[in-house]
Amino acid sequence: MVCKKRLEYGFNGFQAPFIPRAPRSVRRRVFPKKEDHGQVCAIEVLASLAGKLLQESESSASSNASEGNHQPASGRGAVEQESQGEVKPLVAEGVHHGSCAESAFMTEVVSRNSNQKYLGKAETDAVPECTSVTNPADCCKKIDPNIKPEICKWEDQVEHYSNRLAEAPKNFRESYNNSNTKNGFKREQEAGSSGIEGPSLADKCSLKDPLEFQVNSHAISNSASKTKYPCCSKGTFPNSSFSNYVKNSKVGFRDDDENFIRCNKISIKSKAFKPPHRIARRRIRKLVTSKYWKAAPKLKDCELSRSDAGAKPLFQKRKARHSFERGHYDSLFKRRKLSNQCSGLTLDGGFSSESVSNSLEKGTDGNNPGSSSKQHESKDSHVKFSIKSFKIPELYIEVPETATVGSLKRTVMEAVMAILGDGVHVGVVLQGKTVRDDNRTLQQTGLSCEENIDTLGFTLEPSSLQGSPPVCVGDPPSYHEPSHSVRSPRTPVLDSGITDVLHDSPLLTTPSNPIESNHESISSPTDMMTDKVAADSKSLVVVPDRGTEPLAIVPVTQKAKRSELVQRRTRRPFSVSEVEALVQAVEELGTGRWRDVKLLAFENADHRTYVDLKDKWKTLVHTARISPQQRRGEPVPQELLDRVLDAHAFWSQHQGKQQQHGKHQQQPPATPNKLIESSAPQCLSVGEAVGVIQPVGTM
DNA sequence: GTTAGGG
DNA sequence: CCCTAAC
């Protein structure tokens, strides 16, 4: 009996005050091509709001509120939901995650110019754009009509730069290296002169100014990663407001500054573009200090801006990295996988969470914190809902007694993300029945009458639920990335999924964009959620041990293990120049000295470990041996492959490991002719070799 | 911490 | 790329 005693937790739901925004990688799956925007935003709006409320009112009484359990309503932050989402979709989509809901909310509220109280804190955190508009109503007016055209332009722009990026990744690197830190590919130039590179790097460089590039790329990255479009036209914000915006460092939409870059051609140092959302996250970061936090964001940052050239901070702590992205894939996979395996459901069918209770409020705000939702019929016939939180009910997890709290958190997080991973829709339940007709008005539905308040509930429904089996929490086999073929071959730097995002976006059709910058949004949801779970322990209910009951639970030990080991690094195909450098280094140092190879040719490419180089060499050798037709990925010049074979043959037959003997060149069967020409005197001692090469790329 | 090799 | 065994 290896079975350890396990603790089962009935996850009666937890509050999700923050926007459980899934990482892009997931989001793209979550909202693929569908017209989900409206719904998505609805969730975010609601969730965001809930967050606000939660923050303001410490009331925790609602934790386990189940259907019908309504409590006094909070005085602030009611989400106004019009008959049918009007402004919401577009506006919200134009905003960037974290602030999405808020801003959407704000916009809506402001636009209506009513019920200031609803602004509450959100107001200050929300973005200023709309406030810069004299007449709030105008804001929305301007937004809607302009979005389309803006999108188009934006698209063009994105594509434009995307193409430029795609065609000159090395140029960028060079530019970057030349103008910035010492980072870079030491032997880039050397490689370029080897003839393998073809046209000189400089020639191909179409970017005159590195700065410009950075700014632009930044803009691109933002847009690309978001797959969203500007919420306001350039005409919406005067420059002044922009500068203010920057100065004040308010939480806001990144789109805004991007808009300015794009529309007004303002040349600002990239520094000025510290993503507002990052600022926004600050407060979150204060609350959540997870290891995931520290690692992921920075990592991404670097990867994005520095391409594959030396990026110091990269991969320093591989183990510590937690790419939410991957985790999501895992979750997704898990979910799908499990849904087929588990007979017992972990999630209450349909995931319908009566996590949102509600209450109706009359003419005035009750100001009673603690309610999950409130309904209010105001004079202007607006029904107001205040949803304090959504809960995910019926989530069962099981962990060993010896599991750590951290693993518990992760387990819960994974379970939750598995659920949210595919995207959720908001469902409305009235009197126990799901209201499916989206076209009915609240009035028609009976959502405007007090009598029904007690029986009104919002649910989170997996977008892909439709008749799908229940979701289970478990630990599926390791996740495998989709084959590369699925991905755009033009995504050289990161395959973070942006490509897919773009593809999936009904609004942006840019083929690909190697840049991504939405890092911080990647891990935050996780942490927030996990953190929340921990904090709101009330939502965790220990479920009596059910013994043999097949709850489809998987030992957390494995899960934990997986979670902690983080996920795969983003794949980063070697560029030809890198291969060239690798080949040359190996020619000089031989195989078996990967660390030296690394130091020699990839010292500044922190994302390439010596193991990577070794592996690459391995694949290179393999590639060189197979027919060109069987090769995939960026074609490696035959010349290089030849050199690979030569060098490999040479070193493999010369105890390559310690070419120390200095005499190993004594008639190497495959005397690497090229090896000789290539600059690597076979008799060169390590020291010499290094001495010769080291200086080359130093700069 | 490095290497070598299997996965 | 990851993971591990074996230095």
PDB file of N, CA, C and O in Angstrom, chain A residues 526-559:
ATOM      1  N   THR A 526      -2.189  33.565 -11.949  1.00  0.00           N
ATOM      2  CA  THR A 526      -1.907  32.379 -11.167  1.00  0.00           C
ATOM      3  C   THR A 526      -1.687  32.718  -9.717  1.00  0.00           C
ATOM      4  O   THR A 526      -2.290  32.163  -8.827  1.00  0.00           O
ATOM      5  N   ASP A 527      -0.821  33.628  -9.565  1.00  0.00           N
ATOM      6  CA  ASP A 527      -0.474  33.962  -8.203  1.00  0.00           C
ATOM      7  C   ASP A 527      -1.645  34.543  -7.459  1.00  0.00           C
ATOM      8  O   ASP A 527      -1.879  34.266  -6.317  1.00  0.00           O
ATOM      9  N   MET A 528      -2.310  35.342  -8.183  1.00  0.00           N
ATOM     10  CA  MET A 528      -3.436  35.963  -7.522  1.00  0.00           C
ATOM     11  C   MET A 528      -4.415  34.906  -7.077  1.00  0.00           C
ATOM     12  O   MET A 528      -4.963  34.956  -6.009  1.00  0.00           O
ATOM     13  N   MET A 529      -4.578  34.005  -7.951  1.00  0.00           N
ATOM     14  CA  MET A 529      -5.554  32.987  -7.632  1.00  0.00           C
ATOM     15  C   MET A 529      -5.076  32.105  -6.500  1.00  0.00           C
ATOM     16  O   MET A 529      -5.804  31.863  -5.557  1.00  0.00           O
ATOM     17  N   THR A 530      -3.889  31.669  -6.647  1.00  0.00           N
ATOM     18  CA  THR A 530      -3.396  30.796  -5.603  1.00  0.00           C
ATOM     19  C   THR A 530      -3.374  31.533  -4.288  1.00  0.00           C
ATOM     20  O   THR A 530      -3.727  31.014  -3.256  1.00  0.00           O
ATOM     21  N   ASP A 531      -2.976  32.725  -4.416  1.00  0.00           N
ATOM     22  CA  ASP A 531      -2.883  33.499  -3.205  1.00  0.00           C
ATOM     23  C   ASP A 531      -4.255  33.624  -2.588  1.00  0.00           C
ATOM     24  O   ASP A 531      -4.451  33.521  -1.401  1.00  0.00           O
ATOM     25  N   LYS A 532      -5.138  33.858  -3.464  1.00  0.00           N
ATOM     26  CA  LYS A 532      -6.487  34.055  -3.004  1.00  0.00           C
ATOM     27  C   LYS A 532      -7.002  32.802  -2.333  1.00  0.00           C
ATOM     28  O   LYS A 532      -7.664  32.842  -1.314  1.00  0.00           O
ATOM     29  N   VAL A 533      -6.671  31.752  -2.925  1.00  0.00           N
ATOM     30  CA  VAL A 533      -7.139  30.501  -2.366  1.00  0.00           C
ATOM     31  C   VAL A 533      -6.649  30.344  -0.952  1.00  0.00           C
ATOM     32  O   VAL A 533      -7.376  29.954  -0.065  1.00  0.00           O
ATOM     33  N   ALA A 534      -5.418  30.665  -0.810  1.00  0.00           N
ATOM     34  CA  ALA A 534      -4.848  30.513   0.505  1.00  0.00           C
ATOM     35  C   ALA A 534      -5.497  31.459   1.493  1.00  0.00           C
ATOM     36  O   ALA A 534      -5.833  31.101   2.605  1.00  0.00           O
ATOM     37  N   ALA A 535      -5.647  32.643   1.029  1.00  0.00           N
ATOM     38  CA  ALA A 535      -6.184  33.655   1.908  1.00  0.00           C
ATOM     39  C   ALA A 535      -7.625  33.326   2.298  1.00  0.00           C
ATOM     40  O   ALA A 535      -8.015  33.411   3.447  1.00  0.00           O
ATOM     41  N   ASP A 536      -8.318  32.969   1.304  1.00  0.00           N
ATOM     42  CA  ASP A 536      -9.716  32.715   1.567  1.00  0.00           C
ATOM     43  C   ASP A 536      -9.937  31.251   1.864  1.00  0.00           C
ATOM     44  O   ASP A 536     -10.607  30.544   1.146  1.00  0.00           O
ATOM     45  N   SER A 537      -9.359  30.864   2.932  1.00  0.00           N
ATOM     46  CA  SER A 537      -9.418  29.448   3.260  1.00  0.00           C
ATOM     47  C   SER A 537     -10.838  28.968   3.458  1.00  0.00           C
ATOM     48  O   SER A 537     -11.128  27.795   3.392  1.00  0.00           O
ATOM     49  N   LYS A 538     -11.676  29.884   3.682  1.00  0.00           N
ATOM     50  CA  LYS A 538     -13.055  29.479   3.931  1.00  0.00           C
ATOM     51  C   LYS A 538     -13.649  28.764   2.731  1.00  0.00           C
ATOM     52  O   LYS A 538     -14.586  28.024   2.832  1.00  0.00           O
ATOM     53  N   SER A 539     -13.077  29.096   1.647  1.00  0.00           N
ATOM     54  CA  SER A 539     -13.638  28.485   0.458  1.00  0.00           C
ATOM     55  C   SER A 539     -13.147  27.063   0.279  1.00  0.00           C
ATOM     56  O   SER A 539     -13.590  26.349  -0.582  1.00  0.00           O
ATOM     57  N   LEU A 540     -12.249  26.730   1.112  1.00  0.00           N
ATOM     58  CA  LEU A 540     -11.769  25.359   1.028  1.00  0.00           C
ATOM     59  C   LEU A 540     -12.469  24.544   2.093  1.00  0.00           C
ATOM     60  O   LEU A 540     -12.412  24.855   3.259  1.00  0.00           O
ATOM     61  N   VAL A 541     -13.070  23.562   1.666  1.00  0.00           N
ATOM     62  CA  VAL A 541     -13.779  22.735   2.621  1.00  0.00           C
ATOM     63  C   VAL A 541     -13.200  21.344   2.591  1.00  0.00           C
ATOM     64  O   VAL A 541     -13.090  20.734   1.542  1.00  0.00           O
ATOM     65  N   VAL A 542     -12.840  20.928   3.725  1.00  0.00           N
ATOM     66  CA  VAL A 542     -12.270  19.595   3.764  1.00  0.00           C
ATOM     67  C   VAL A 542     -13.383  18.582   3.562  1.00  0.00           C
ATOM     68  O   VAL A 542     -14.383  18.587   4.252  1.00  0.00           O
ATOM     69  N   VAL A 543     -13.166  17.778   2.622  1.00  0.00           N
ATOM     70  CA  VAL A 543     -14.181  16.776   2.334  1.00  0.00           C
ATOM     71  C   VAL A 543     -13.798  15.488   3.029  1.00  0.00           C
ATOM     72  O   VAL A 543     -12.656  15.065   2.971  1.00  0.00           O
ATOM     73  N   PRO A 544     -14.730  14.916   3.659  1.00  0.00           N
ATOM     74  CA  PRO A 544     -14.454  13.666   4.364  1.00  0.00           C
ATOM     75  C   PRO A 544     -13.835  12.669   3.409  1.00  0.00           C
ATOM     76  O   PRO A 544     -14.205  12.603   2.243  1.00  0.00           O
ATOM     77  N   ASP A 545     -12.940  11.944   3.938  1.00  0.00           N
ATOM     78  CA  ASP A 545     -12.272  10.982   3.085  1.00  0.00           C
ATOM     79  C   ASP A 545     -13.292  10.006   2.526  1.00  0.00           C
ATOM     80  O   ASP A 545     -14.036   9.379   3.240  1.00  0.00           O
ATOM     81  N   ARG A 546     -13.292   9.923   1.275  1.00  0.00           N
ATOM     82  CA  ARG A 546     -14.289   9.050   0.670  1.00  0.00           C
ATOM     83  C   ARG A 546     -13.710   7.682   0.354  1.00  0.00           C
ATOM     84  O   ARG A 546     -14.299   6.898  -0.369  1.00  0.00           O
ATOM     85  N   GLY A 547     -12.577   7.497   0.892  1.00  0.00           N
ATOM     86  CA  GLY A 547     -12.000   6.177   0.696  1.00  0.00           C
ATOM     87  C   GLY A 547     -11.776   5.827  -0.752  1.00  0.00           C
ATOM     88  O   GLY A 547     -10.968   6.449  -1.424  1.00  0.00           O
ATOM     89  N   THR A 548     -12.497   4.879  -1.174  1.00  0.00           N
ATOM     90  CA  THR A 548     -12.253   4.395  -2.521  1.00  0.00           C
ATOM     91  C   THR A 548     -13.020   5.141  -3.592  1.00  0.00           C
ATOM     92  O   THR A 548     -12.874   4.877  -4.764  1.00  0.00           O
ATOM     93  N   GLU A 549     -13.824   6.001  -3.146  1.00  0.00           N
ATOM     94  CA  GLU A 549     -14.601   6.716  -4.155  1.00  0.00           C
ATOM     95  C   GLU A 549     -13.712   7.296  -5.239  1.00  0.00           C
ATOM     96  O   GLU A 549     -12.768   8.030  -4.966  1.00  0.00           O
ATOM     97  N   PRO A 550     -14.034   6.942  -6.394  1.00  0.00           N
ATOM     98  CA  PRO A 550     -13.224   7.383  -7.533  1.00  0.00           C
ATOM     99  C   PRO A 550     -13.474   8.835  -7.866  1.00  0.00           C
ATOM    100  O   PRO A 550     -14.309   9.168  -8.673  1.00  0.00           O
ATOM    101  N   LEU A 551     -12.752   9.626  -7.214  1.00  0.00           N
ATOM    102  CA  LEU A 551     -12.946  11.043  -7.475  1.00  0.00           C
ATOM    103  C   LEU A 551     -11.997  11.546  -8.532  1.00  0.00           C
ATOM    104  O   LEU A 551     -11.841  12.730  -8.734  1.00  0.00           O
ATOM    105  N   ALA A 552     -11.388  10.640  -9.143  1.00  0.00           N
ATOM    106  CA  ALA A 552     -10.481  11.062 -10.195  1.00  0.00           C
ATOM    107  C   ALA A 552      -9.455  12.018  -9.662  1.00  0.00           C
ATOM    108  O   ALA A 552      -9.260  13.112 -10.143  1.00  0.00           O
ATOM    109  N   ILE A 553      -8.872  11.602  -8.657  1.00  0.00           N
ATOM    110  CA  ILE A 553      -7.865  12.472  -8.071  1.00  0.00           C
ATOM    111  C   ILE A 553      -6.487  11.874  -8.266  1.00  0.00           C
ATOM    112  O   ILE A 553      -6.301  10.668  -8.202  1.00  0.00           O
ATOM    113  N   VAL A 554      -5.612  12.720  -8.461  1.00  0.00           N
ATOM    114  CA  VAL A 554      -4.264  12.238  -8.697  1.00  0.00           C
ATOM    115  C   VAL A 554      -3.339  12.730  -7.607  1.00  0.00           C
ATOM    116  O   VAL A 554      -3.475  13.837  -7.130  1.00  0.00           O
ATOM    117  N   PRO A 555      -2.465  11.899  -7.245  1.00  0.00           N
ATOM    118  CA  PRO A 555      -1.507  12.265  -6.207  1.00  0.00           C
ATOM    119  C   PRO A 555      -0.876  13.604  -6.508  1.00  0.00           C
ATOM    120  O   PRO A 555      -0.453  13.856  -7.622  1.00  0.00           O
ATOM    121  N   VAL A 556      -0.856  14.394  -5.522  1.00  0.00           N
ATOM    122  CA  VAL A 556      -0.320  15.716  -5.753  1.00  0.00           C
ATOM    123  C   VAL A 556       1.182  15.686  -5.858  1.00  0.00           C
ATOM    124  O   VAL A 556       1.809  16.579  -6.372  1.00  0.00           O
ATOM    125  N   THR A 557       1.716  14.647  -5.339  1.00  0.00           N
ATOM    126  CA  THR A 557       3.165  14.577  -5.363  1.00  0.00           C
ATOM    127  C   THR A 557       3.677  14.743  -6.783  1.00  0.00           C
ATOM    128  O   THR A 557       4.637  15.429  -7.039  1.00  0.00           O
ATOM    129  N   GLN A 558       2.993  14.110  -7.663  1.00  0.00           N
ATOM    130  CA  GLN A 558       3.419  14.226  -9.045  1.00  0.00           C
ATOM    131  C   GLN A 558       3.150  15.621  -9.569  1.00  0.00           C
ATOM    132  O   GLN A 558       3.950  16.221 -10.230  1.00  0.00           O
ATOM    133  N   LYS A 559       2.000  16.032  -9.214  1.00  0.00           N
ATOM    134  CA  LYS A 559       1.636  17.363  -9.680  1.00  0.00           C
ATOM    135  C   LYS A 559       2.647  18.382  -9.197  1.00  0.00           C
ATOM    136  O   LYS A 559       3.185  19.152  -9.951  1.00  0.00           O
TER     137      LYS A 559
END
